PDB file of C-alpha atoms in Angstrom:
ATOM      1  CA  UNK A   1      92.544-148.371 -66.731  1.00  0.00           C
ATOM      2  CA  UNK A   2      90.779-149.705 -69.791  1.00  0.00           C
ATOM      3  CA  UNK A   3      87.468-150.130 -67.927  1.00  0.00           C
ATOM      4  CA  UNK A   4      87.577-146.504 -66.709  1.00  0.00           C
ATOM      5  CA  UNK A   5      88.622-145.283 -70.167  1.00  0.00           C
ATOM      6  CA  UNK A   6      85.843-147.205 -71.919  1.00  0.00           C
ATOM      7  CA  UNK A   7      83.143-146.178 -69.440  1.00  0.00           C
ATOM      8  CA  UNK A   8      84.100-142.539 -69.001  1.00  0.00           C
ATOM      9  CA  UNK A   9      85.721-141.526 -72.296  1.00  0.00           C
ATOM     10  CA  UNK A  10      84.694-143.856 -75.114  1.00  0.00           C
ATOM     11  CA  UNK A  11      81.067-144.192 -74.048  1.00  0.00           C
ATOM     12  CA  UNK A  12      80.656-140.422 -74.469  1.00  0.00           C
ATOM     13  CA  UNK A  13      81.858-140.291 -78.092  1.00  0.00           C
ATOM     14  CA  UNK A  14      81.320-142.098 -81.387  1.00  0.00           C
ATOM     15  CA  UNK A  15      84.303-144.402 -81.017  1.00  0.00           C
ATOM     16  CA  UNK A  16      85.362-146.470 -84.016  1.00  0.00           C
ATOM     17  CA  UNK A  17      88.179-148.266 -82.232  1.00  0.00           C
ATOM     18  CA  UNK A  18      91.800-147.414 -81.829  1.00  0.00           C
ATOM     19  CA  UNK A  19      94.853-148.173 -83.903  1.00  0.00           C
ATOM     20  CA  UNK A  20      97.177-148.358 -80.940  1.00  0.00           C
ATOM     21  CA  UNK A  21      98.726-147.323 -77.650  1.00  0.00           C
ATOM     22  CA  UNK A  22     102.173-145.770 -77.298  1.00  0.00           C
ATOM     23  CA  UNK A  23     104.539-145.163 -74.394  1.00  0.00           C
ATOM     24  CA  UNK A  24     102.741-147.605 -72.082  1.00  0.00           C
ATOM     25  CA  UNK A  25     104.345-147.513 -68.635  1.00  0.00           C
ATOM     26  CA  UNK A  26     103.555-149.189 -65.318  1.00  0.00           C
ATOM     27  CA  UNK A  27     105.148-146.710 -62.912  1.00  0.00           C
ATOM     28  CA  UNK A  28     104.139-148.003 -59.484  1.00  0.00           C
ATOM     29  CA  UNK A  29     102.424-151.091 -58.089  1.00  0.00           C
ATOM     30  CA  UNK A  30      98.652-151.230 -57.697  1.00  0.00           C
ATOM     31  CA  UNK A  31      97.527-153.094 -54.608  1.00  0.00           C
ATOM     32  CA  UNK A  32      94.176-154.546 -53.491  1.00  0.00           C
ATOM     33  CA  UNK A  33      92.116-151.800 -51.887  1.00  0.00           C
ATOM     34  CA  UNK A  34      93.713-148.961 -53.883  1.00  0.00           C
ATOM     35  CA  UNK A  35      91.271-146.338 -55.130  1.00  0.00           C
ATOM     36  CA  UNK A  36      92.114-145.466 -58.721  1.00  0.00           C
ATOM     37  CA  UNK A  37      91.100-142.546 -60.912  1.00  0.00           C
ATOM     38  CA  UNK A  38      91.732-141.701 -64.536  1.00  0.00           C
ATOM     39  CA  UNK A  39      93.130-138.447 -65.908  1.00  0.00           C
ATOM     40  CA  UNK A  40      93.290-137.708 -69.635  1.00  0.00           C
ATOM     41  CA  UNK A  41      94.648-134.814 -71.661  1.00  0.00           C
ATOM     42  CA  UNK A  42      93.957-134.318 -75.359  1.00  0.00           C
ATOM     43  CA  UNK A  43      97.292-133.931 -77.149  1.00  0.00           C
ATOM     44  CA  UNK A  44      96.010-133.780 -80.720  1.00  0.00           C
ATOM     45  CA  UNK A  45      92.698-133.851 -82.574  1.00  0.00           C
ATOM     46  CA  UNK A  46      92.538-133.903 -86.365  1.00  0.00           C
ATOM     47  CA  UNK A  47      90.465-135.159 -89.270  1.00  0.00           C
ATOM     48  CA  UNK A  48      91.588-138.303 -91.046  1.00  0.00           C
ATOM     49  CA  UNK A  49      93.271-137.488 -94.351  1.00  0.00           C
ATOM     50  CA  UNK A  50      92.015-140.647 -96.052  1.00  0.00           C
ATOM     51  CA  UNK A  51      88.503-140.850 -94.519  1.00  0.00           C
ATOM     52  CA  UNK A  52      86.877-137.459 -93.883  1.00  0.00           C
ATOM     53  CA  UNK A  53      83.976-139.009 -91.924  1.00  0.00           C
ATOM     54  CA  UNK A  54      86.306-139.768 -89.011  1.00  0.00           C
ATOM     55  CA  UNK A  55      88.869-138.062 -86.879  1.00  0.00           C
ATOM     56  CA  UNK A  56      91.878-139.063 -84.820  1.00  0.00           C
ATOM     57  CA  UNK A  57      92.326-138.026 -81.196  1.00  0.00           C
ATOM     58  CA  UNK A  58      95.548-138.628 -79.301  1.00  0.00           C
ATOM     59  CA  UNK A  59      95.351-138.478 -75.496  1.00  0.00           C
ATOM     60  CA  UNK A  60      97.827-138.824 -72.649  1.00  0.00           C
ATOM     61  CA  UNK A  61      96.150-141.097 -70.132  1.00  0.00           C
ATOM     62  CA  UNK A  62      97.236-141.523 -66.537  1.00  0.00           C
ATOM     63  CA  UNK A  63      95.935-143.724 -63.750  1.00  0.00           C
ATOM     64  CA  UNK A  64      96.434-142.320 -60.245  1.00  0.00           C
ATOM     65  CA  UNK A  65      96.008-143.972 -56.865  1.00  0.00           C
ATOM     66  CA  UNK A  66      94.448-142.505 -53.719  1.00  0.00           C
ATOM     67  CA  UNK A  67      97.744-140.750 -52.891  1.00  0.00           C
ATOM     68  CA  UNK A  68      97.801-139.018 -56.324  1.00  0.00           C
ATOM     69  CA  UNK A  69     100.732-141.203 -57.411  1.00  0.00           C
ATOM     70  CA  UNK A  70     100.695-141.929 -61.150  1.00  0.00           C
ATOM     71  CA  UNK A  71     100.763-145.731 -61.332  1.00  0.00           C
ATOM     72  CA  UNK A  72     100.221-146.098 -65.089  1.00  0.00           C
ATOM     73  CA  UNK A  73     100.535-143.875 -68.152  1.00  0.00           C
ATOM     74  CA  UNK A  74     100.181-144.228 -71.897  1.00  0.00           C
ATOM     75  CA  UNK A  75      99.307-142.324 -75.047  1.00  0.00           C
ATOM     76  CA  UNK A  76      96.143-143.580 -76.746  1.00  0.00           C
ATOM     77  CA  UNK A  77      95.093-142.998 -80.357  1.00  0.00           C
ATOM     78  CA  UNK A  78      91.353-143.258 -81.048  1.00  0.00           C
ATOM     79  CA  UNK A  79      89.307-143.110 -84.237  1.00  0.00           C
ATOM     80  CA  UNK A  80      86.045-141.213 -83.831  1.00  0.00           C
ATOM     81  CA  UNK A  81      83.095-140.559 -86.107  1.00  0.00           C
ATOM     82  CA  UNK A  82      82.698-136.867 -86.897  1.00  0.00           C
ATOM     83  CA  UNK A  83      79.600-134.844 -87.651  1.00  0.00           C
ATOM     84  CA  UNK A  84      79.197-133.668 -91.262  1.00  0.00           C
TER      85      UNK A  84
END
């Protein structure tokens, strides 16, 4: 999941790291040969109150197998640089 998230989500934005992950769940086994895909939904996007040059984005992230079964889910909080 992290490889897909880093390559497809974080590489497209000005990521400054992330303060944490919440509600991490492994919901079904992943087996050799499974084809996995990532689905994300933005839950919240806001400017940082203490540092106006960055924002916080909270996303629900799910990993699905070839049968569209959600095998993993979590909520990720990322810090991002913002344009002036």
